[in-house]
Amino acid sequence: MLHTPSQTVKAVLGPTNTGKTHYAIERMLAYRSGLIGLPLRLLAREVYTRAVERVGEAAVALVTGEERIVPKNARYWVATVEAMPSDLEVDFLAVDEIQTATDFDRGHVFTDRILNRRGRTETLLLGAQTMEPVLRRLLPHADIQFRPRFSQLTYAGSKKLSRLPRRSAIVAFSSNEVYAIAELLRRERGGAAVVMGALSPRTRNAQVELFQNGDVDFLVATDAIGMGLNLDVTHVAFAADSKYDGRQFRPLTPSEIGQIAGRAGRHMRDGTFGITGGTEPFSEEVIERLEAHEFEPVKQLQWRNANLDFSSLADLQKSLEAVPEHASLTRVPVAIDQKALEHLMRRDTAHLATSEERVRLAWECCQIPDYRDISPAAHGEIVARVYSDLVLGNKIDADWIAEQVRFCDNTTGDIDTLSNRIRQIRTWTFISNRKNWLEDPAHWRETTKGIEDALSDALHERLLQRFVDRRTSVLMRHLRDKHMVSPQITETGELTIEGEVIGTIEGFRFTLSRLDGEADSKSLRTAAHTAVAPEIAKRADRLAGAPNEEFVLTTDGVIRWRGEVVAELAEGPTLLSPRVIILADEALSGPDLEKVEDRLSLWLRHHVNTQLEQIVALAEPVDLEGTARGIAFQLSENLGLIPRAQVADDVRALDQDVRGKMRKMGVKFGAHHIYLPMTLKPAPRELALILWGLKNGGVRQPGIAELPHIILSGRTSFPIDTTFDPRLYEIAGFKVAGDRIVRVDILERLADIIRPLIAHDASRPSNTPPPEGAAEANGFRVTVEMTSLLGCAGEDFASVLKSLGYKVRRTPRPKAEASAQTEPAASEPAPVEMPANPESEPVTADAAPAEAATPDQAAEPAEPEFDEVWFPAGRRPDRNRAQRGKRPEGEARQQNKGFKSKKPSGKRHESEGKPKGDRSHKPRAEKPIDPDSPFAALAALKKS
């Protein structure tokens, strides 16, 4: 039977964004008491918060199926429609979204509130304009008012997901579709919030907040957003135009599309709607109706008898099947609670309903919602267990409910697992909020709410991890909001914005950080580079004014500034003029790029001219002409080092004045090389290797990166590595000598040691002992000084001597002498002689003396059986100067007719009167010949 019409009933109808809910809140707070029923727990929470902000927590109560906040002196009540207290009398009462009365599952509850719930002074019904005809038929005396939409809603056509405007909501009608769209938006646009009816209210709140505060620009939702949620949406895109309503798969009605599309636009800001993802375009008729908010009126509301008979379970079931008397009402299909009642009647527990009170309790138990959406039989079992506990024990068994709750208390798992646990705990949360059902209801309310909150938070985090790229979110907001904190650069080069690591920056190159399995995103890279651009410009300014000490050229041919790679070298027009290639992203361009190029080019020229100053000077010598200029040019082309044999003829053609000029330019004429001693230091040699590599196959070829370690080690010789190009050793300042490589200046010092030993007996008096290492017949023995200089002995040292043109003669040693020998052969002088070279000059090392190195190999056995004497190759060991001066006994001296004696006539020479063979007198010491004098060449000819 219909409620008697009341003059106080007012219906405020209109499309979305008309301010109906705001109007109802204002009207309620204008009375001393009020109650407002809302379609969603989420919306109820929002209205509760707004009311508390106005009148305080002590005056406002919140009642939903799973939540109950009731202050002692509450005057205003906010509830879901199903949870509106039935025995509460208030001055003002409102029901929102009354068009839900057409829903098959919940419609009969809304219809009951429309027909039967009233405020003492004012009753307000809020909903769509399509409800006007049915309200006029059901409530003919109601005051119906219409409110226009604040903003325009227009059709925007079809857009790709990647092209949707910011602040868009994409609507789909299954969880799989929602997840797929959200994942695509994460890759392309940084992420999306997710709103579905299956989510808990707390999770939905968190997701909506994610969208509202701008952390993401997109919302993917089911039609849940069409019911009362106030969202800052500018565009609604339909990814589907049909849905499964629990009974069948059907197309959306224009009014359903309008309810969802109407969420676009907020207050006075216009909104748009359209399609995406392959959805068929809307017809022109549907578009016109959506833009004008004109839809088919509602003809009937879902109804179920509210005057129930509790005499018995059978009478209760019969009363539920009553047929409405009004033509605008239609009986609701069998609902979940009615199915639970039918299951209860078939169970053994049916005999417990022996009184009207127990029948009422049975119906109250049947009202437990099926949040898990399980089968009617499974849900009926829970209802039957709760009912039997309440009848037989007056309370639900604490151990049983503890076991059910404990099963839900687990925050691990994926999105679907957590969602399922949330649905389960909501059932026990609902039960804990029933009066007198539990021994300690406060404890269970607190426990179940805590578990639901923890699961909801965990679900929110899983949704964030799966569907939101916070880096992109932060970047997008950074581009829009000029007041955000500027990007920060950590010591390790990580670029962060609001604590989120966006990527790493080295020099002028930015690398976007990427998670495992994450696809490349052009929009993300573009946003990141835009955010990094100001930092790149600042770095360009700092580099342009940086001192030379901040730049370093490494062995792989790259230039580092403050430890970061900013450029690399490339082959230039000449060996000593390489090019600089700036390593930078597109963010460095225009004047900033020119500044960096100019500064690095200037530093490189300074670096080459400083480290290779003498080599650069020889490239275009000022005071040299002819042959000398050619030798200087060859030295420059060969980076300060050429074998003497390569230019032997040219060197012999130089006079002493020209040689003096070249010596002043740093040139040394050694026995084996013409070189620049000052350029043999580690830094110049390292640079020489890089420059040579640029012209000969690149700086990353084997050897160029490894040889600097040899240069810097301080050792004077090493075993040869045949995997390297032999030319690299020469560029590094080493000579390939036998099985080893020897530093050039050390090799020349070895020649300086050997030279006086092989020519000792030409000027040594007979009573003067030979120098250490000297041997008969122009030979020499190897000394400790020699082996220590090269850091090797034995066969290694012998291979060096052989490569220099020396040969060894071994003679048996007398046994007595051999047995007396205790020193290692490498430590005893072993004769060696320098090859005769009339053009060689005494060489002294200009660089710092090399430290004595430990020989790589052990010396000869402690008791050698042979004497080893080394001779220059091609020299006869039995024909030295002393032997050439002796004549056979009895042979008269024959005067050289080509020369006259310079002795004064009549005077006797000091040696006359003494036996010819007597050498006991002290000979006159010969004055050393100046190597730069014209007689040096004559003396050399005489030796040969």
Short mmCIF file of N, CA and C in Angstrom, two decimals, residues 140-271:
data_model
loop_
_atom_site.label_atom_id
_atom_site.label_comp_id
_atom_site.label_asym_id
_atom_site.label_seq_id
_atom_site.Cartn_x
_atom_site.Cartn_y
_atom_site.Cartn_z
N PRO A 140 1.58 12.32 -6.64
CA PRO A 140 0.99 13.42 -7.43
C PRO A 140 1.07 14.79 -6.75
N HIS A 141 1.20 14.83 -5.44
CA HIS A 141 1.24 16.12 -4.75
C HIS A 141 2.68 16.59 -4.48
N ALA A 142 3.65 15.87 -4.96
CA ALA A 142 5.05 16.26 -4.72
C ALA A 142 5.41 17.50 -5.53
N ASP A 143 6.27 18.33 -4.96
CA ASP A 143 6.76 19.54 -5.63
C ASP A 143 8.00 19.15 -6.44
N ILE A 144 7.88 19.11 -7.75
CA ILE A 144 9.00 18.68 -8.61
C ILE A 144 9.67 19.92 -9.21
N GLN A 145 10.96 20.02 -8.98
CA GLN A 145 11.76 21.13 -9.50
C GLN A 145 12.88 20.59 -10.39
N PHE A 146 13.27 21.42 -11.35
CA PHE A 146 14.33 21.03 -12.28
C PHE A 146 15.50 21.99 -12.15
N ARG A 147 16.69 21.41 -12.21
CA ARG A 147 17.91 22.22 -12.13
C ARG A 147 18.74 21.97 -13.40
N PRO A 148 19.13 23.06 -14.06
CA PRO A 148 19.91 22.89 -15.29
C PRO A 148 21.38 22.56 -14.97
N ARG A 149 22.03 21.98 -15.91
CA ARG A 149 23.45 21.65 -15.77
C ARG A 149 24.25 22.95 -15.78
N PHE A 150 25.28 23.01 -14.93
CA PHE A 150 26.11 24.22 -14.85
C PHE A 150 26.97 24.44 -16.10
N SER A 151 27.36 23.34 -16.75
CA SER A 151 28.29 23.46 -17.89
C SER A 151 27.77 22.66 -19.07
N GLN A 152 28.38 22.91 -20.24
CA GLN A 152 27.98 22.23 -21.45
C GLN A 152 28.67 20.87 -21.56
N LEU A 153 27.99 19.92 -22.17
CA LEU A 153 28.55 18.60 -22.44
C LEU A 153 28.45 18.36 -23.94
N THR A 154 29.60 18.14 -24.58
CA THR A 154 29.61 17.98 -26.04
C THR A 154 30.37 16.72 -26.43
N TYR A 155 30.04 16.23 -27.62
CA TYR A 155 30.65 15.01 -28.14
C TYR A 155 31.97 15.36 -28.83
N ALA A 156 33.03 14.61 -28.51
CA ALA A 156 34.36 14.89 -29.06
C ALA A 156 34.83 13.83 -30.03
N GLY A 157 34.00 12.85 -30.37
CA GLY A 157 34.37 11.85 -31.34
C GLY A 157 35.28 10.78 -30.77
N SER A 158 36.03 10.16 -31.70
CA SER A 158 36.90 9.04 -31.34
C SER A 158 38.34 9.51 -31.21
N LYS A 159 39.02 9.00 -30.17
CA LYS A 159 40.43 9.31 -29.95
C LYS A 159 41.14 8.04 -29.50
N LYS A 160 42.41 7.91 -29.93
CA LYS A 160 43.22 6.80 -29.44
C LYS A 160 43.52 7.00 -27.96
N LEU A 161 43.76 5.91 -27.27
CA LEU A 161 44.08 6.01 -25.85
C LEU A 161 45.30 6.89 -25.61
N SER A 162 46.29 6.78 -26.51
CA SER A 162 47.51 7.57 -26.33
C SER A 162 47.30 9.03 -26.66
N ARG A 163 46.12 9.39 -27.24
CA ARG A 163 45.85 10.77 -27.62
C ARG A 163 44.77 11.43 -26.77
N LEU A 164 44.30 10.72 -25.77
CA LEU A 164 43.25 11.30 -24.93
C LEU A 164 43.78 12.50 -24.16
N PRO A 165 42.93 13.51 -23.95
CA PRO A 165 43.39 14.69 -23.21
C PRO A 165 43.57 14.37 -21.73
N ARG A 166 44.32 15.21 -21.06
CA ARG A 166 44.50 15.08 -19.62
C ARG A 166 43.15 15.17 -18.91
N ARG A 167 43.10 14.58 -17.72
CA ARG A 167 41.90 14.56 -16.87
C ARG A 167 40.76 13.83 -17.57
N SER A 168 41.10 12.71 -18.20
CA SER A 168 40.10 11.88 -18.87
C SER A 168 39.77 10.67 -18.01
N ALA A 169 38.52 10.24 -18.11
CA ALA A 169 38.09 8.98 -17.50
C ALA A 169 37.72 8.03 -18.62
N ILE A 170 38.33 6.84 -18.60
CA ILE A 170 38.05 5.83 -19.62
C ILE A 170 37.17 4.77 -18.97
N VAL A 171 36.05 4.46 -19.61
CA VAL A 171 35.05 3.58 -19.02
C VAL A 171 35.03 2.24 -19.73
N ALA A 172 35.14 1.17 -18.95
CA ALA A 172 35.02 -0.19 -19.46
C ALA A 172 34.12 -0.94 -18.48
N PHE A 173 33.75 -2.19 -18.83
CA PHE A 173 32.74 -2.87 -18.03
C PHE A 173 33.15 -4.26 -17.58
N SER A 174 34.47 -4.51 -17.53
CA SER A 174 34.97 -5.74 -16.93
C SER A 174 36.34 -5.45 -16.36
N SER A 175 36.72 -6.22 -15.35
CA SER A 175 38.01 -5.99 -14.70
C SER A 175 39.17 -6.21 -15.67
N ASN A 176 39.04 -7.20 -16.56
CA ASN A 176 40.12 -7.46 -17.52
C ASN A 176 40.32 -6.27 -18.45
N GLU A 177 39.23 -5.67 -18.92
CA GLU A 177 39.34 -4.49 -19.78
C GLU A 177 39.94 -3.32 -19.02
N VAL A 178 39.49 -3.13 -17.80
CA VAL A 178 40.01 -2.04 -16.98
C VAL A 178 41.52 -2.19 -16.78
N TYR A 179 41.97 -3.39 -16.44
CA TYR A 179 43.39 -3.62 -16.21
C TYR A 179 44.21 -3.41 -17.48
N ALA A 180 43.73 -3.90 -18.61
CA ALA A 180 44.46 -3.76 -19.86
C ALA A 180 44.63 -2.29 -20.25
N ILE A 181 43.57 -1.52 -20.09
CA ILE A 181 43.64 -0.09 -20.43
C ILE A 181 44.58 0.63 -19.48
N ALA A 182 44.50 0.30 -18.20
CA ALA A 182 45.36 0.96 -17.21
C ALA A 182 46.83 0.66 -17.48
N GLU A 183 47.15 -0.56 -17.87
CA GLU A 183 48.54 -0.91 -18.17
C GLU A 183 49.04 -0.17 -19.40
N LEU A 184 48.19 -0.02 -20.41
CA LEU A 184 48.58 0.73 -21.60
C LEU A 184 48.83 2.19 -21.26
N LEU A 185 47.97 2.76 -20.44
CA LEU A 185 48.16 4.16 -20.04
C LEU A 185 49.42 4.34 -19.20
N ARG A 186 49.77 3.32 -18.45
CA ARG A 186 51.02 3.40 -17.67
C ARG A 186 52.22 3.51 -18.60
N ARG A 187 52.22 2.71 -19.66
CA ARG A 187 53.35 2.74 -20.58
C ARG A 187 53.38 4.03 -21.39
N GLU A 188 52.19 4.49 -21.79
CA GLU A 188 52.15 5.63 -22.70
C GLU A 188 52.07 6.98 -22.00
N ARG A 189 51.36 7.02 -20.86
CA ARG A 189 51.06 8.33 -20.25
C ARG A 189 51.43 8.40 -18.78
N GLY A 190 52.07 7.39 -18.24
CA GLY A 190 52.52 7.47 -16.86
C GLY A 190 51.67 6.74 -15.86
N GLY A 191 50.44 6.36 -16.26
CA GLY A 191 49.63 5.59 -15.32
C GLY A 191 48.21 6.09 -15.22
N ALA A 192 47.42 5.38 -14.43
CA ALA A 192 46.01 5.73 -14.27
C ALA A 192 45.52 5.20 -12.93
N ALA A 193 44.53 5.89 -12.39
CA ALA A 193 43.82 5.39 -11.22
C ALA A 193 42.73 4.43 -11.68
N VAL A 194 42.34 3.53 -10.80
CA VAL A 194 41.36 2.50 -11.14
C VAL A 194 40.20 2.57 -10.15
N VAL A 195 38.98 2.62 -10.67
CA VAL A 195 37.78 2.63 -9.82
C VAL A 195 36.82 1.57 -10.34
N MET A 196 36.54 0.58 -9.50
CA MET A 196 35.59 -0.48 -9.86
C MET A 196 34.72 -0.76 -8.64
N GLY A 197 33.53 -1.30 -8.91
CA GLY A 197 32.64 -1.65 -7.81
C GLY A 197 33.21 -2.74 -6.93
N ALA A 198 34.12 -3.57 -7.48
CA ALA A 198 34.68 -4.67 -6.71
C ALA A 198 35.71 -4.21 -5.68
N LEU A 199 36.19 -2.98 -5.80
CA LEU A 199 37.17 -2.47 -4.84
C LEU A 199 36.48 -2.07 -3.55
N SER A 200 37.24 -2.15 -2.48
CA SER A 200 36.69 -1.69 -1.21
C SER A 200 36.57 -0.17 -1.24
N PRO A 201 35.68 0.38 -0.44
CA PRO A 201 35.54 1.84 -0.41
C PRO A 201 36.84 2.56 -0.08
N ARG A 202 37.61 2.00 0.83
CA ARG A 202 38.87 2.65 1.19
C ARG A 202 39.84 2.66 0.00
N THR A 203 39.89 1.57 -0.74
CA THR A 203 40.76 1.52 -1.91
C THR A 203 40.26 2.47 -2.98
N ARG A 204 38.94 2.51 -3.18
CA ARG A 204 38.39 3.44 -4.17
C ARG A 204 38.69 4.88 -3.78
N ASN A 205 38.58 5.18 -2.49
CA ASN A 205 38.91 6.53 -2.04
C ASN A 205 40.35 6.90 -2.38
N ALA A 206 41.26 5.95 -2.11
CA ALA A 206 42.68 6.20 -2.37
C ALA A 206 42.94 6.38 -3.85
N GLN A 207 42.26 5.58 -4.67
CA GLN A 207 42.46 5.71 -6.11
C GLN A 207 41.89 7.03 -6.65
N VAL A 208 40.70 7.41 -6.13
CA VAL A 208 40.11 8.68 -6.54
C VAL A 208 41.02 9.84 -6.13
N GLU A 209 41.57 9.75 -4.92
CA GLU A 209 42.47 10.80 -4.46
C GLU A 209 43.72 10.89 -5.33
N LEU A 210 44.18 9.75 -5.80
CA LEU A 210 45.33 9.71 -6.70
C LEU A 210 45.04 10.53 -7.96
N PHE A 211 43.83 10.41 -8.44
CA PHE A 211 43.43 11.17 -9.63
C PHE A 211 43.15 12.63 -9.29
N GLN A 212 42.48 12.85 -8.19
CA GLN A 212 42.08 14.21 -7.84
C GLN A 212 43.27 15.14 -7.56
N ASN A 213 44.32 14.59 -6.90
CA ASN A 213 45.44 15.46 -6.55
C ASN A 213 46.47 15.59 -7.68
N GLY A 214 46.20 14.97 -8.83
CA GLY A 214 47.06 15.16 -9.98
C GLY A 214 48.24 14.23 -10.10
N ASP A 215 48.30 13.19 -9.24
CA ASP A 215 49.40 12.23 -9.38
C ASP A 215 49.31 11.49 -10.70
N VAL A 216 48.10 11.26 -11.17
CA VAL A 216 47.88 10.70 -12.50
C VAL A 216 46.83 11.55 -13.19
N ASP A 217 46.84 11.53 -14.51
CA ASP A 217 45.91 12.34 -15.29
C ASP A 217 44.77 11.53 -15.88
N PHE A 218 44.72 10.22 -15.57
CA PHE A 218 43.71 9.39 -16.19
C PHE A 218 43.08 8.48 -15.14
N LEU A 219 41.80 8.20 -15.37
CA LEU A 219 41.03 7.34 -14.49
C LEU A 219 40.36 6.27 -15.36
N VAL A 220 40.60 5.01 -15.01
CA VAL A 220 39.95 3.91 -15.72
C VAL A 220 38.93 3.32 -14.76
N ALA A 221 37.67 3.25 -15.21
CA ALA A 221 36.61 2.87 -14.27
C ALA A 221 35.51 2.10 -14.97
N THR A 222 34.71 1.44 -14.16
CA THR A 222 33.46 0.86 -14.64
C THR A 222 32.39 1.93 -14.48
N ASP A 223 31.13 1.54 -14.66
CA ASP A 223 30.05 2.52 -14.52
C ASP A 223 29.86 2.96 -13.07
N ALA A 224 30.75 2.50 -12.17
CA ALA A 224 30.68 2.94 -10.77
C ALA A 224 30.87 4.44 -10.64
N ILE A 225 31.58 5.06 -11.60
CA ILE A 225 31.79 6.52 -11.49
C ILE A 225 30.54 7.30 -11.83
N GLY A 226 29.54 6.63 -12.42
CA GLY A 226 28.33 7.35 -12.80
C GLY A 226 27.39 7.61 -11.66
N MET A 227 27.71 7.11 -10.48
CA MET A 227 26.79 7.20 -9.36
C MET A 227 27.35 8.10 -8.27
N GLY A 228 27.15 9.39 -8.41
CA GLY A 228 27.37 10.30 -7.31
C GLY A 228 28.80 10.69 -7.01
N LEU A 229 29.79 10.16 -7.69
CA LEU A 229 31.18 10.55 -7.39
C LEU A 229 31.48 11.90 -8.02
N ASN A 230 31.98 12.81 -7.23
CA ASN A 230 32.35 14.13 -7.73
C ASN A 230 33.82 14.11 -8.12
N LEU A 231 34.09 14.10 -9.41
CA LEU A 231 35.44 13.95 -9.92
C LEU A 231 35.80 15.13 -10.82
N ASP A 232 37.07 15.45 -10.82
CA ASP A 232 37.57 16.53 -11.66
C ASP A 232 37.92 15.98 -13.04
N VAL A 233 36.86 15.57 -13.77
CA VAL A 233 37.02 14.95 -15.08
C VAL A 233 36.60 15.95 -16.16
N THR A 234 37.41 16.06 -17.20
CA THR A 234 37.06 16.95 -18.31
C THR A 234 36.58 16.18 -19.53
N HIS A 235 36.94 14.90 -19.62
CA HIS A 235 36.54 14.10 -20.79
C HIS A 235 36.27 12.67 -20.34
N VAL A 236 35.18 12.10 -20.85
CA VAL A 236 34.84 10.71 -20.59
C VAL A 236 34.89 9.96 -21.91
N ALA A 237 35.71 8.90 -21.95
CA ALA A 237 35.85 8.10 -23.17
C ALA A 237 35.33 6.70 -22.90
N PHE A 238 34.44 6.23 -23.76
CA PHE A 238 33.85 4.90 -23.61
C PHE A 238 34.69 3.90 -24.40
N ALA A 239 35.30 2.95 -23.67
CA ALA A 239 36.05 1.89 -24.33
C ALA A 239 35.15 0.71 -24.65
N ALA A 240 33.90 0.76 -24.23
CA ALA A 240 32.90 -0.26 -24.54
C ALA A 240 31.53 0.39 -24.42
N ASP A 241 30.55 -0.19 -25.14
CA ASP A 241 29.19 0.37 -25.09
C ASP A 241 28.15 -0.68 -24.71
N SER A 242 28.64 -1.77 -24.09
CA SER A 242 27.73 -2.80 -23.61
C SER A 242 28.31 -3.40 -22.34
N LYS A 243 27.47 -4.07 -21.56
CA LYS A 243 27.93 -4.64 -20.30
C LYS A 243 27.09 -5.85 -19.92
N TYR A 244 27.64 -6.61 -19.00
CA TYR A 244 26.91 -7.74 -18.42
C TYR A 244 26.28 -7.26 -17.12
N ASP A 245 24.99 -7.30 -17.02
CA ASP A 245 24.29 -6.73 -15.86
C ASP A 245 23.98 -7.76 -14.79
N GLY A 246 24.63 -8.91 -14.86
CA GLY A 246 24.38 -9.98 -13.89
C GLY A 246 23.45 -11.03 -14.41
N ARG A 247 22.73 -10.69 -15.47
CA ARG A 247 21.78 -11.65 -16.05
C ARG A 247 22.02 -11.87 -17.54
N GLN A 248 22.43 -10.78 -18.22
CA GLN A 248 22.65 -10.87 -19.65
C GLN A 248 23.66 -9.81 -20.10
N PHE A 249 24.21 -10.03 -21.30
CA PHE A 249 25.12 -9.07 -21.90
C PHE A 249 24.30 -8.19 -22.83
N ARG A 250 24.23 -6.90 -22.54
CA ARG A 250 23.33 -6.02 -23.28
C ARG A 250 23.99 -4.68 -23.56
N PRO A 251 23.51 -3.96 -24.57
CA PRO A 251 24.05 -2.61 -24.84
C PRO A 251 23.58 -1.62 -23.76
N LEU A 252 24.38 -0.58 -23.58
CA LEU A 252 24.00 0.47 -22.64
C LEU A 252 22.84 1.27 -23.19
N THR A 253 21.96 1.69 -22.30
CA THR A 253 20.87 2.57 -22.72
C THR A 253 21.40 4.00 -22.80
N PRO A 254 20.76 4.84 -23.59
CA PRO A 254 21.21 6.24 -23.67
C PRO A 254 21.24 6.93 -22.30
N SER A 255 20.29 6.60 -21.43
CA SER A 255 20.28 7.24 -20.11
C SER A 255 21.48 6.78 -19.29
N GLU A 256 21.87 5.49 -19.42
CA GLU A 256 23.06 5.00 -18.71
C GLU A 256 24.32 5.68 -19.25
N ILE A 257 24.39 5.83 -20.57
CA ILE A 257 25.53 6.53 -21.17
C ILE A 257 25.56 7.97 -20.68
N GLY A 258 24.38 8.60 -20.63
CA GLY A 258 24.32 9.99 -20.18
C GLY A 258 24.73 10.14 -18.73
N GLN A 259 24.34 9.17 -17.86
CA GLN A 259 24.72 9.24 -16.45
C GLN A 259 26.22 9.20 -16.29
N ILE A 260 26.89 8.36 -17.12
CA ILE A 260 28.35 8.24 -17.02
C ILE A 260 29.04 9.42 -17.70
N ALA A 261 28.59 9.76 -18.91
CA ALA A 261 29.22 10.85 -19.65
C ALA A 261 29.07 12.17 -18.92
N GLY A 262 27.99 12.29 -18.13
CA GLY A 262 27.76 13.53 -17.42
C GLY A 262 28.80 13.85 -16.37
N ARG A 263 29.68 12.89 -16.04
CA ARG A 263 30.74 13.16 -15.07
C ARG A 263 31.82 14.07 -15.65
N ALA A 264 31.78 14.30 -16.95
CA ALA A 264 32.74 15.21 -17.57
C ALA A 264 32.30 16.65 -17.33
N GLY A 265 33.24 17.47 -16.91
CA GLY A 265 32.92 18.86 -16.59
C GLY A 265 32.65 19.00 -15.11
N ARG A 266 33.12 20.06 -14.53
CA ARG A 266 32.96 20.27 -13.09
C ARG A 266 32.52 21.70 -12.86
N HIS A 267 31.36 21.84 -12.23
CA HIS A 267 30.79 23.14 -11.93
C HIS A 267 30.63 23.94 -13.23
N MET A 268 31.36 25.03 -13.41
CA MET A 268 31.18 25.89 -14.57
C MET A 268 32.09 25.51 -15.74
N ARG A 269 32.89 24.49 -15.59
CA ARG A 269 33.80 24.09 -16.66
C ARG A 269 33.12 23.06 -17.55
N ASP A 270 33.17 23.28 -18.86
CA ASP A 270 32.53 22.39 -19.80
C ASP A 270 33.25 21.05 -19.87
N GLY A 271 32.52 20.03 -20.33
CA GLY A 271 33.10 18.71 -20.46
C GLY A 271 32.80 18.11 -21.82
#
